[in-house]
Amino acid sequence: MYIDGKWVKAVSNESFPVINPANGQQIGSVPKGGAEDAKLAVDAAEKAFQTWSKMTADQRGHLLRRWYETILDNKQEIAETLVLEQGKPMKEALGEITYAASFVYWYAEEGKRVYGETIPASHPDKRILVLKQPVGVVAAITPWNFPAAMITRKVAPALAAGCTVVIKPAEQTPLTALKLAEAAELAGIPKGVVNVVTGEPAEIGDQLLKDSRVRKVTFTGSTEVGKHLMRKAADTVKKISLELGGHAPFIIFADANLDLAVQGVLQSKFRNSGQTCICTNRVYVEKSIASQFIEKLRDASEKLTVGYGLEPETEIGPLIDEDAYKKVESHIQDAVQKGGKIESGGKRLTEFEGGYFVKPTIISGATEDMKIMQEETFGPVAPVMEFEELEEVVKRANNTPYGLAAYAYTENLKTAVSIAEQLEYGIVGINDALPSVVQAPFGGFKESGIGREGGHFGIDEFLEIKYVSLKI
Ligand code: NAD
């Protein structure tokens, strides 16, 4: 682990294995940290905060820029580590590292634009100043599906704002997190500014949450764990940002460019084997084009190459573990029992021993009572349903506790504007299935989260507002 600028074992001296999800084999091991290790990391972050927060934004920006360059200098190596512990195809892993680095680059600059305000006072002898200051020590708890980008999307704005961080990466993907810390060390980020504690999620999490020195928790992961952290954060009234689960609808109107819509569903449903929070979970197609669309989608999905991430032709890798597979399998079985028809895929590919590979699956005749229509599937399964009216499909699309991303394809401007405004989602892609970019606010409505990451919105999450009333 990386605490206070040192590479250390857990206080318990225990470790746990890191498994390659493509074959079930161990690729390494990392320290099994717990409460004591988390406390040591907060000690280091608290100490480093005293100097890091007082540096100028320019000085911090300079170091962040070096971190960005070091990540890119080591892009291939970090991407290989990511593939080995997470399973995604190399092309996607390289894309993730570029995306992850883009947050460091962007916030290296944005830190210089943390502007305060002056407000006209009602008394001639008063001045009202508004300052923005770093919130303090930040705990960043991250998931396995984007082991690099979910870290930099939090840590880069936190550091740019003047905060220091303790990162708790997912137990499935700690090695990528440690590689990023190594790059931070090489870049000259001072000791204690970035700390990584691997190990027991609940024990580390509880310690970070009960420590009143931690002033902010930023989390990406499941809605269930997010709610738990939100409850725990209440005891010390920490600031929180939660990027949680989603259940994205993908709506295709009869006037859409069908080839683009098919390509969009492939990108948004099958990227990372369906394991992204903004992945399409349900597809709604206008009735008049439904059979034509399903045929095109089936043909296109059958061409996708499933395989090991390090093989260059691979487009679809394995699911992260057995639990993930069981959920996908149960969603497919439930859909079939309730009358859904498997158009393609539908099965685990057993030729990959030790890994959980599922062929891209298309299910037609899906109905709203199916599990897959209500729970986040997190796998390469696309249920397709028909609709007839805009108002009807909006109602069905919004009928979920989630509100992260939604997609709509149409060539009609009026339809596009109307649906974009009516969808209760934090991110709406109109004729665009890949909306995640560094400049834009990423985050969810309803049970998909609180707060935004990315853009100038993302740095606000790590700043306190101080009002100074000045009598002269
Ligand atoms: P998860 O909630 O199981 O785990 C996320 C992190 O929380 C991991 O680091 C895990 O170790 C930690 N954790 C688990 N229990 C904890 C506890 N009691 N205390 C403290 N930490 C704890 O989620 P996951 O399976 O790793 O990730 C998949 C989920 O993440 C999906 O629901 C997906 O939609 C969501 N996600 C959301 C976004 C977004 O931006 N909204 C992005 C990526 C993933």
Coordinates of C-alpha atoms and ligand atoms in Angstrom, one line a residue:
M1 CA 0.0 0.0 0.0
Y2 CA 1.1 3.6 -0.4
I3 CA 0.9 5.6 2.8
D4 CA 2.8 8.8 3.6
G5 CA 5.0 8.4 0.6
K6 CA 6.1 4.9 1.6
W7 CA 5.3 1.4 0.2
V8 CA 4.1 -0.5 3.2
K9 CA 2.5 -3.8 4.3
A10 CA -0.6 -4.0 6.3
V11 CA -0.3 -3.6 10.1
S12 CA -1.6 -7.1 10.3
N13 CA 1.0 -8.3 7.9
E14 CA -1.8 -10.1 6.0
S15 CA -2.4 -10.0 2.3
F16 CA -5.1 -11.1 -0.2
P17 CA -4.9 -12.4 -3.8
V18 CA -5.7 -10.5 -7.0
I19 CA -7.4 -12.7 -9.5
N20 CA -7.5 -12.5 -13.3
P21 CA -11.2 -12.7 -14.1
A22 CA -10.4 -14.2 -17.5
N23 CA -9.1 -17.5 -16.1
G24 CA -9.4 -17.4 -12.3
Q25 CA -5.7 -17.4 -11.8
Q26 CA -3.9 -15.4 -9.2
I27 CA -1.8 -12.5 -10.7
G28 CA -0.5 -11.0 -7.5
S29 CA -1.3 -10.1 -3.9
V30 CA -1.7 -6.9 -2.0
P31 CA -1.8 -6.0 1.7
K32 CA -5.0 -6.7 3.5
G33 CA -5.4 -3.4 5.3
G34 CA -7.9 -2.6 8.0
A35 CA -8.9 0.1 10.4
E36 CA -5.4 0.8 11.7
D37 CA -4.0 1.2 8.2
A38 CA -6.8 3.6 7.3
K39 CA -6.1 5.6 10.4
L40 CA -2.4 5.9 9.5
A41 CA -3.4 7.0 6.0
V42 CA -5.6 9.7 7.4
D43 CA -2.8 10.8 9.8
A44 CA -0.5 11.2 6.7
A45 CA -3.2 13.0 4.6
E46 CA -4.0 15.4 7.5
K47 CA -0.4 16.3 8.0
A48 CA 0.2 16.8 4.2
F49 CA -2.9 18.9 4.0
Q50 CA -1.3 21.6 6.1
T51 CA 1.3 22.3 3.4
W52 CA -0.5 21.1 0.2
S53 CA -3.5 23.3 0.8
K54 CA -1.2 26.3 1.2
M55 CA 0.6 25.9 -2.0
T56 CA -0.5 28.0 -4.9
A57 CA -2.8 26.6 -7.5
D58 CA 0.0 27.1 -10.0
Q59 CA 2.4 24.9 -8.0
R60 CA -0.2 22.2 -7.5
G61 CA -1.1 22.5 -11.2
H62 CA 2.5 22.0 -12.2
L63 CA 2.7 18.8 -10.1
L64 CA -0.6 17.5 -11.5
R65 CA 0.7 18.1 -15.0
R66 CA 3.7 16.0 -14.2
W67 CA 1.4 13.3 -12.9
Y68 CA -0.5 13.4 -16.1
E69 CA 2.6 13.0 -18.2
T70 CA 3.9 10.2 -16.0
I71 CA 0.6 8.3 -16.4
L72 CA 0.8 8.6 -20.2
D73 CA 4.6 7.7 -20.2
N74 CA 3.5 4.4 -18.5
K75 CA 0.2 4.0 -20.3
Q76 CA 1.0 0.6 -21.9
E77 CA 2.1 -0.9 -18.6
I78 CA -0.8 0.4 -16.6
A79 CA -3.2 -0.7 -19.3
E80 CA -1.8 -4.3 -19.2
T81 CA -2.2 -4.4 -15.4
L82 CA -5.8 -3.2 -15.8
V83 CA -6.6 -5.9 -18.4
L84 CA -5.1 -8.6 -16.2
E85 CA -7.1 -7.7 -13.1
Q86 CA -10.2 -6.4 -14.7
G87 CA -10.6 -8.3 -18.0
K88 CA -11.6 -5.6 -20.4
P89 CA -10.1 -5.6 -23.9
M90 CA -6.7 -3.9 -24.3
K91 CA -8.1 -1.2 -26.6
E92 CA -10.7 -0.3 -24.0
A93 CA -8.0 -0.3 -21.3
L94 CA -5.8 2.0 -23.2
G95 CA -8.8 4.2 -23.8
E96 CA -9.5 4.2 -20.1
I97 CA -6.0 5.3 -19.2
T98 CA -6.2 8.2 -21.7
Y99 CA -9.6 9.1 -20.3
A100 CA -8.2 8.8 -16.7
A101 CA -5.2 11.0 -17.5
S102 CA -7.5 13.6 -19.1
F103 CA -9.0 14.4 -15.7
V104 CA -5.5 15.1 -14.3
Y105 CA -4.6 17.4 -17.2
W106 CA -7.9 19.2 -17.1
Y107 CA -7.9 19.9 -13.3
A108 CA -4.2 20.9 -13.4
E109 CA -5.6 24.0 -15.2
E110 CA -9.0 24.2 -13.5
G111 CA -7.4 24.6 -10.0
K112 CA -6.3 28.0 -11.2
R113 CA -9.9 29.1 -11.8
V114 CA -11.3 28.6 -8.3
Y115 CA -12.7 32.1 -8.2
G116 CA -14.4 33.7 -5.2
E117 CA -16.8 36.6 -5.3
T118 CA -17.4 40.0 -3.9
I119 CA -21.0 41.0 -3.2
P120 CA -22.2 44.6 -2.9
A121 CA -23.0 45.2 0.8
S122 CA -26.0 47.2 2.2
H123 CA -23.8 49.3 4.5
P124 CA -21.2 51.7 3.1
D125 CA -18.6 50.5 5.7
K126 CA -19.0 46.8 4.9
R127 CA -17.5 44.6 2.3
I128 CA -18.7 41.1 1.6
L129 CA -16.1 38.6 0.3
V130 CA -16.7 35.0 -0.6
L131 CA -13.7 32.6 -0.5
K132 CA -13.5 29.1 -1.7
Q133 CA -11.2 26.8 0.3
P134 CA -10.3 23.1 0.2
V135 CA -12.6 21.0 2.3
G136 CA -9.8 19.0 3.9
V137 CA -8.9 15.3 3.9
V138 CA -10.9 13.3 1.3
A139 CA -11.8 9.6 1.3
A140 CA -12.2 8.2 -2.2
I141 CA -13.9 4.8 -2.5
T142 CA -13.8 3.4 -6.0
P143 CA -15.2 0.5 -8.0
W144 CA -13.6 -2.2 -10.2
N145 CA -15.3 -1.4 -13.5
F146 CA -13.1 1.6 -14.3
P147 CA -10.1 1.0 -11.9
A148 CA -8.2 4.0 -13.2
A149 CA -10.7 6.6 -14.4
M150 CA -12.9 6.5 -11.3
I151 CA -9.8 7.3 -9.2
T152 CA -8.5 10.3 -11.2
R153 CA -12.0 11.7 -11.7
K154 CA -12.1 12.2 -7.9
V155 CA -8.4 12.6 -7.0
A156 CA -7.5 15.2 -9.7
P157 CA -10.1 17.8 -8.7
A158 CA -9.5 17.1 -5.0
L159 CA -5.8 17.7 -5.4
A160 CA -6.3 20.7 -7.6
A161 CA -8.6 22.2 -5.0
G162 CA -5.9 21.7 -2.3
C163 CA -7.3 18.6 -0.6
T164 CA -5.3 15.5 0.2
V165 CA -6.8 12.0 -0.3
V166 CA -7.0 8.5 1.0
I167 CA -8.1 6.1 -1.8
K168 CA -9.7 2.7 -1.1
P169 CA -9.8 0.9 -4.4
A170 CA -12.1 -2.1 -5.1
E171 CA -10.6 -5.3 -3.8
Q172 CA -10.9 -6.8 -7.4
T173 CA -8.6 -4.1 -8.9
P174 CA -6.1 -2.7 -6.4
L175 CA -3.1 -3.0 -8.7
T176 CA -4.1 -0.3 -11.2
A177 CA -4.7 2.0 -8.2
L178 CA -1.2 1.3 -6.9
K179 CA 0.3 2.0 -10.4
L180 CA -1.4 5.4 -10.4
A181 CA 0.1 6.1 -6.9
E182 CA 3.5 5.0 -8.2
A183 CA 3.1 7.5 -11.1
A184 CA 2.1 10.2 -8.6
E185 CA 5.3 9.4 -6.6
L186 CA 7.4 9.6 -9.7
A187 CA 5.8 12.9 -10.6
G188 CA 6.9 14.4 -7.3
I189 CA 3.5 14.7 -5.6
P190 CA 4.6 15.2 -2.0
K191 CA 4.3 12.4 0.5
G192 CA 0.9 12.1 2.3
V193 CA -1.0 13.9 -0.5
V194 CA -2.1 10.7 -2.2
N195 CA -2.5 7.5 -0.1
V196 CA -3.8 4.1 -1.1
V197 CA -5.2 1.6 1.4
T198 CA -6.1 -1.8 0.0
G199 CA -8.0 -4.4 2.0
E200 CA -11.2 -5.0 4.0
P201 CA -13.8 -2.7 2.5
A202 CA -16.2 -2.4 5.5
E203 CA -13.4 -2.1 8.1
I204 CA -11.5 0.6 6.1
G205 CA -14.7 2.3 5.1
D206 CA -16.0 2.4 8.7
Q207 CA -12.7 3.9 10.0
L208 CA -12.6 6.6 7.2
L209 CA -16.2 7.5 7.9
K210 CA -16.0 7.8 11.6
D211 CA -12.8 9.8 11.6
S212 CA -13.9 13.5 11.9
R213 CA -10.7 14.6 10.2
V214 CA -12.0 13.2 6.9
R215 CA -14.3 16.0 5.7
K216 CA -15.4 14.6 2.4
V217 CA -16.4 11.1 1.1
T218 CA -16.5 10.6 -2.6
F219 CA -17.8 7.2 -3.7
T220 CA -18.5 5.4 -7.0
G221 CA -20.2 2.0 -6.7
S222 CA -23.5 0.3 -6.0
T223 CA -26.5 2.2 -4.8
E224 CA -26.7 -0.2 -1.8
V225 CA -23.2 0.6 -0.5
G226 CA -23.7 4.3 -1.4
K227 CA -26.7 4.5 0.9
H228 CA -24.8 2.8 3.7
L229 CA -22.0 5.3 3.4
M230 CA -24.4 8.2 3.3
R231 CA -25.9 7.0 6.6
K232 CA -22.5 6.6 8.2
A233 CA -21.3 10.0 6.9
A234 CA -24.2 11.6 8.8
D235 CA -22.5 11.1 12.2
T236 CA -19.7 13.6 11.4
V237 CA -21.7 15.5 8.8
K238 CA -19.2 15.0 6.0
K239 CA -19.7 16.4 2.5
I240 CA -20.6 13.5 0.2
S241 CA -20.6 12.8 -3.5
L242 CA -22.2 9.5 -4.7
E243 CA -21.9 8.1 -8.2
L244 CA -24.2 5.0 -8.0
G245 CA -25.9 2.5 -10.2
G246 CA -28.0 3.2 -13.2
H247 CA -30.7 1.5 -15.4
A248 CA -30.3 3.4 -18.7
P249 CA -33.2 3.3 -21.3
F250 CA -32.2 3.5 -24.9
I251 CA -35.1 4.9 -27.0
I252 CA -35.2 4.6 -30.8
F253 CA -37.8 6.6 -32.7
A254 CA -39.0 5.5 -36.2
D255 CA -37.2 8.5 -37.8
A256 CA -33.8 7.6 -36.3
N257 CA -30.8 6.7 -38.4
L258 CA -31.1 3.0 -37.8
D259 CA -27.5 2.1 -38.4
L260 CA -26.3 4.8 -36.0
A261 CA -28.8 3.5 -33.4
V262 CA -27.5 0.0 -33.8
Q263 CA -24.0 1.2 -33.4
G264 CA -25.0 3.2 -30.4
V265 CA -26.6 0.2 -28.7
L266 CA -23.5 -1.8 -29.3
Q267 CA -21.3 0.9 -27.8
S268 CA -23.5 1.6 -24.9
K269 CA -24.6 -1.9 -24.1
F270 CA -21.5 -4.1 -24.7
R271 CA -18.6 -1.8 -23.8
N272 CA -16.8 -3.3 -20.8
S273 CA -19.1 -6.4 -21.3
G274 CA -22.0 -4.3 -20.1
Q275 CA -20.3 -3.4 -16.9
T276 CA -20.5 0.4 -16.9
C277 CA -22.9 2.4 -14.8
I278 CA -24.2 4.3 -17.9
C279 CA -24.7 1.1 -19.9
T280 CA -28.0 0.7 -21.6
N281 CA -30.1 -1.7 -19.6
R282 CA -33.3 -1.6 -21.7
V283 CA -34.0 -0.8 -25.3
Y284 CA -37.3 0.8 -26.5
V285 CA -38.0 0.8 -30.2
E286 CA -40.9 2.4 -32.0
K287 CA -43.2 -0.4 -33.1
S288 CA -43.1 0.3 -36.9
I289 CA -39.3 -0.3 -37.1
A290 CA -38.9 -2.9 -34.3
S291 CA -38.4 -6.1 -36.4
Q292 CA -36.0 -4.3 -38.8
F293 CA -34.0 -2.9 -35.8
I294 CA -33.8 -6.3 -34.0
E295 CA -32.5 -8.0 -37.1
K296 CA -29.8 -5.4 -37.6
L297 CA -28.9 -5.4 -33.9
R298 CA -28.7 -9.2 -33.8
D299 CA -26.5 -9.4 -36.9
A300 CA -24.1 -6.7 -35.6
S301 CA -23.9 -8.2 -32.1
E302 CA -23.0 -11.6 -33.5
K303 CA -19.9 -10.1 -35.2
L304 CA -18.4 -9.0 -31.8
T305 CA -15.4 -11.0 -30.8
V306 CA -15.4 -12.4 -27.3
G307 CA -12.0 -13.3 -25.8
Y308 CA -9.0 -12.6 -23.6
G309 CA -8.4 -8.9 -23.1
L310 CA -4.7 -9.0 -24.2
E311 CA -5.6 -10.5 -27.6
P312 CA -5.8 -7.6 -30.1
E313 CA -9.0 -8.7 -31.8
T314 CA -11.0 -9.0 -28.6
E315 CA -14.0 -6.7 -28.3
I316 CA -15.8 -8.4 -25.3
G317 CA -14.0 -9.6 -22.2
P318 CA -15.2 -11.6 -19.2
L319 CA -17.5 -10.6 -16.4
I320 CA -15.7 -9.7 -13.3
D321 CA -16.6 -12.7 -11.2
E322 CA -19.0 -15.6 -10.5
D323 CA -21.5 -13.3 -8.7
A324 CA -21.6 -11.0 -11.7
Y325 CA -22.3 -14.0 -13.9
K326 CA -25.0 -15.4 -11.6
K327 CA -26.9 -12.1 -11.8
V328 CA -26.6 -12.0 -15.6
E329 CA -27.7 -15.7 -15.9
S330 CA -30.7 -15.1 -13.6
H331 CA -31.8 -12.0 -15.6
I332 CA -31.7 -14.1 -18.8
Q333 CA -33.6 -17.0 -17.3
D334 CA -36.2 -14.8 -15.8
A335 CA -36.7 -13.0 -19.1
V336 CA -37.1 -16.3 -21.0
Q337 CA -39.6 -17.6 -18.3
K338 CA -41.7 -14.5 -18.8
G339 CA -41.9 -14.9 -22.5
G340 CA -38.8 -13.2 -23.9
K341 CA -37.2 -14.6 -27.0
I342 CA -33.4 -15.0 -27.2
E343 CA -32.4 -13.6 -30.6
S344 CA -28.7 -14.2 -30.1
G345 CA -26.2 -15.2 -27.3
G346 CA -27.9 -16.1 -24.1
K347 CA -25.2 -18.5 -22.8
R348 CA -21.9 -18.6 -21.0
L349 CA -19.0 -19.6 -23.3
T350 CA -17.5 -22.6 -21.6
E351 CA -14.4 -22.8 -23.7
F352 CA -12.8 -20.2 -21.5
E353 CA -11.9 -22.2 -18.5
G354 CA -12.0 -20.4 -15.2
G355 CA -13.5 -17.2 -16.6
Y356 CA -17.1 -16.0 -17.0
F357 CA -17.6 -15.0 -20.6
V358 CA -21.1 -14.3 -21.9
K359 CA -21.9 -13.9 -25.6
P360 CA -23.6 -10.6 -26.4
T361 CA -27.3 -11.4 -25.9
I362 CA -30.3 -9.8 -27.5
I363 CA -33.8 -10.6 -26.0
S364 CA -36.9 -9.6 -28.0
G365 CA -40.4 -9.4 -26.6
A366 CA -39.2 -8.1 -23.2
T367 CA -41.9 -6.9 -20.8
E368 CA -41.7 -4.4 -17.9
D369 CA -42.3 -7.1 -15.2
M370 CA -39.0 -8.8 -16.0
K371 CA -36.1 -8.6 -13.5
I372 CA -33.9 -7.2 -16.2
M373 CA -36.2 -4.2 -16.6
Q374 CA -35.9 -3.3 -12.9
E375 CA -32.5 -4.3 -11.7
E376 CA -29.1 -3.2 -13.0
T377 CA -27.9 -6.2 -15.0
F378 CA -24.2 -5.2 -15.4
G379 CA -23.7 -7.7 -18.2
P380 CA -23.9 -8.0 -22.0
V381 CA -27.7 -8.5 -22.3
A382 CA -30.0 -6.2 -24.2
P383 CA -33.8 -6.6 -23.7
V384 CA -35.8 -5.0 -26.5
M385 CA -39.4 -3.7 -26.2
E386 CA -41.7 -1.8 -28.4
F387 CA -43.5 1.5 -27.9
E388 CA -45.9 3.7 -29.8
E389 CA -46.0 7.2 -28.4
L390 CA -43.4 9.6 -27.1
E391 CA -45.4 10.4 -23.9
E392 CA -45.8 6.6 -23.2
V393 CA -42.1 5.8 -23.7
V394 CA -41.0 8.8 -21.5
K395 CA -43.3 7.5 -18.7
R396 CA -41.9 4.0 -19.0
A397 CA -38.3 5.2 -19.2
N398 CA -38.7 7.3 -16.1
N399 CA -40.4 4.5 -14.1
T400 CA -37.3 3.5 -12.1
P401 CA -35.6 4.6 -8.9
Y402 CA -32.5 5.2 -11.0
G403 CA -31.6 8.3 -13.0
L404 CA -28.1 8.2 -14.3
A405 CA -28.0 8.0 -18.1
A406 CA -30.6 7.8 -20.9
Y407 CA -30.2 7.7 -24.7
A408 CA -32.6 8.7 -27.5
Y409 CA -32.1 8.4 -31.2
T410 CA -34.2 10.6 -33.6
E411 CA -33.6 12.9 -36.5
N412 CA -36.5 15.1 -35.4
L413 CA -35.4 18.2 -33.5
K414 CA -38.7 18.7 -31.7
T415 CA -38.7 15.1 -30.5
A416 CA -35.0 15.4 -29.4
V417 CA -35.6 18.5 -27.4
S418 CA -38.9 17.2 -25.9
I419 CA -37.4 13.9 -24.8
A420 CA -34.2 15.4 -23.5
E421 CA -36.2 17.8 -21.3
Q422 CA -38.6 15.1 -20.0
L423 CA -36.2 12.3 -19.1
E424 CA -35.4 12.3 -15.4
Y425 CA -31.7 11.5 -15.8
G426 CA -28.5 13.3 -15.1
I427 CA -27.0 12.5 -18.5
V428 CA -29.0 12.3 -21.7
G429 CA -27.3 11.2 -25.0
I430 CA -29.2 12.4 -28.1
N431 CA -27.9 10.3 -31.0
D432 CA -24.8 9.9 -28.8
A433 CA -24.0 6.7 -26.9
L434 CA -20.7 7.8 -25.5
P435 CA -21.4 11.0 -23.5
S436 CA -18.6 10.8 -20.8
V437 CA -16.1 13.6 -21.3
V438 CA -13.9 15.5 -18.9
Q439 CA -15.5 18.9 -19.3
A440 CA -19.1 17.8 -18.7
P441 CA -20.9 17.2 -15.4
F442 CA -21.3 13.4 -14.8
G443 CA -23.8 12.2 -12.2
G444 CA -27.3 11.0 -11.5
F445 CA -30.8 12.0 -10.5
K446 CA -32.8 10.0 -7.8
E447 CA -31.1 6.9 -6.4
S448 CA -28.2 7.2 -8.9
G449 CA -26.4 9.7 -6.8
I450 CA -25.6 13.0 -5.4
G451 CA -23.1 15.6 -6.8
R452 CA -21.3 15.8 -10.1
E453 CA -17.9 14.8 -11.3
G454 CA -16.1 16.4 -14.3
G455 CA -15.9 20.0 -15.5
H456 CA -16.0 23.0 -13.2
F457 CA -18.8 21.3 -11.3
G458 CA -16.4 18.5 -10.3
I459 CA -14.0 20.8 -8.3
D460 CA -16.8 22.5 -6.4
E461 CA -17.4 19.2 -4.6
F462 CA -14.0 19.6 -2.9
L463 CA -14.4 23.2 -1.9
E464 CA -16.0 24.9 1.1
I465 CA -17.5 28.4 0.7
K466 CA -16.4 30.9 3.3
Y467 CA -18.2 34.3 3.6
V468 CA -16.0 37.1 5.1
S469 CA -17.9 40.1 6.4
L470 CA -15.4 43.0 6.5
K471 CA -16.2 46.2 8.4
I472 CA -13.8 49.0 7.5
Ligands
NAD1 P1 -19.6 -1.8 -4.8 O1 -20.6 -0.9 -4.2 O2 -19.8 -3.2 -4.4 O3 -18.1 -1.4 -4.5 C1 -17.6 -0.1 -4.7 C2 -16.5 0.1 -3.7 O4 -17.1 0.2 -2.4 C3 -15.4 -0.9 -3.7 O5 -14.2 -0.2 -3.4 C4 -15.8 -1.7 -2.5 O6 -14.7 -2.4 -1.9 C5 -16.3 -0.7 -1.5 N1 -17.2 -1.1 -0.5 C6 -18.0 -2.2 -0.5 N2 -18.7 -2.3 0.8 C7 -18.2 -1.3 1.5 C8 -18.4 -0.8 2.8 N3 -19.3 -1.4 3.7 N4 -17.8 0.3 3.3 C9 -16.9 1.0 2.5 N5 -16.6 0.6 1.2 C10 -17.3 -0.5 0.7 O7 -19.7 -1.6 -6.4 P2 -18.9 -2.4 -7.5 O8 -19.5 -3.7 -7.7 O9 -17.4 -2.3 -7.3 O10 -19.2 -1.4 -8.8 C11 -20.3 -1.6 -9.6 C12 -21.3 -0.5 -9.3 O11 -20.8 0.8 -9.4 C13 -22.5 -0.6 -10.2 O12 -23.7 -0.4 -9.5 C14 -22.3 0.6 -11.1 O13 -23.4 1.2 -11.7 C15 -21.6 1.6 -10.1 N6 -20.9 2.6 -10.9 C16 -21.4 3.9 -10.9 C17 -20.7 4.9 -11.6 C18 -21.2 6.2 -11.6 O14 -20.4 7.1 -12.0 N7 -22.4 6.5 -11.3 C19 -19.5 4.5 -12.3 C20 -19.0 3.2 -12.2 C21 -19.7 2.3 -11.5

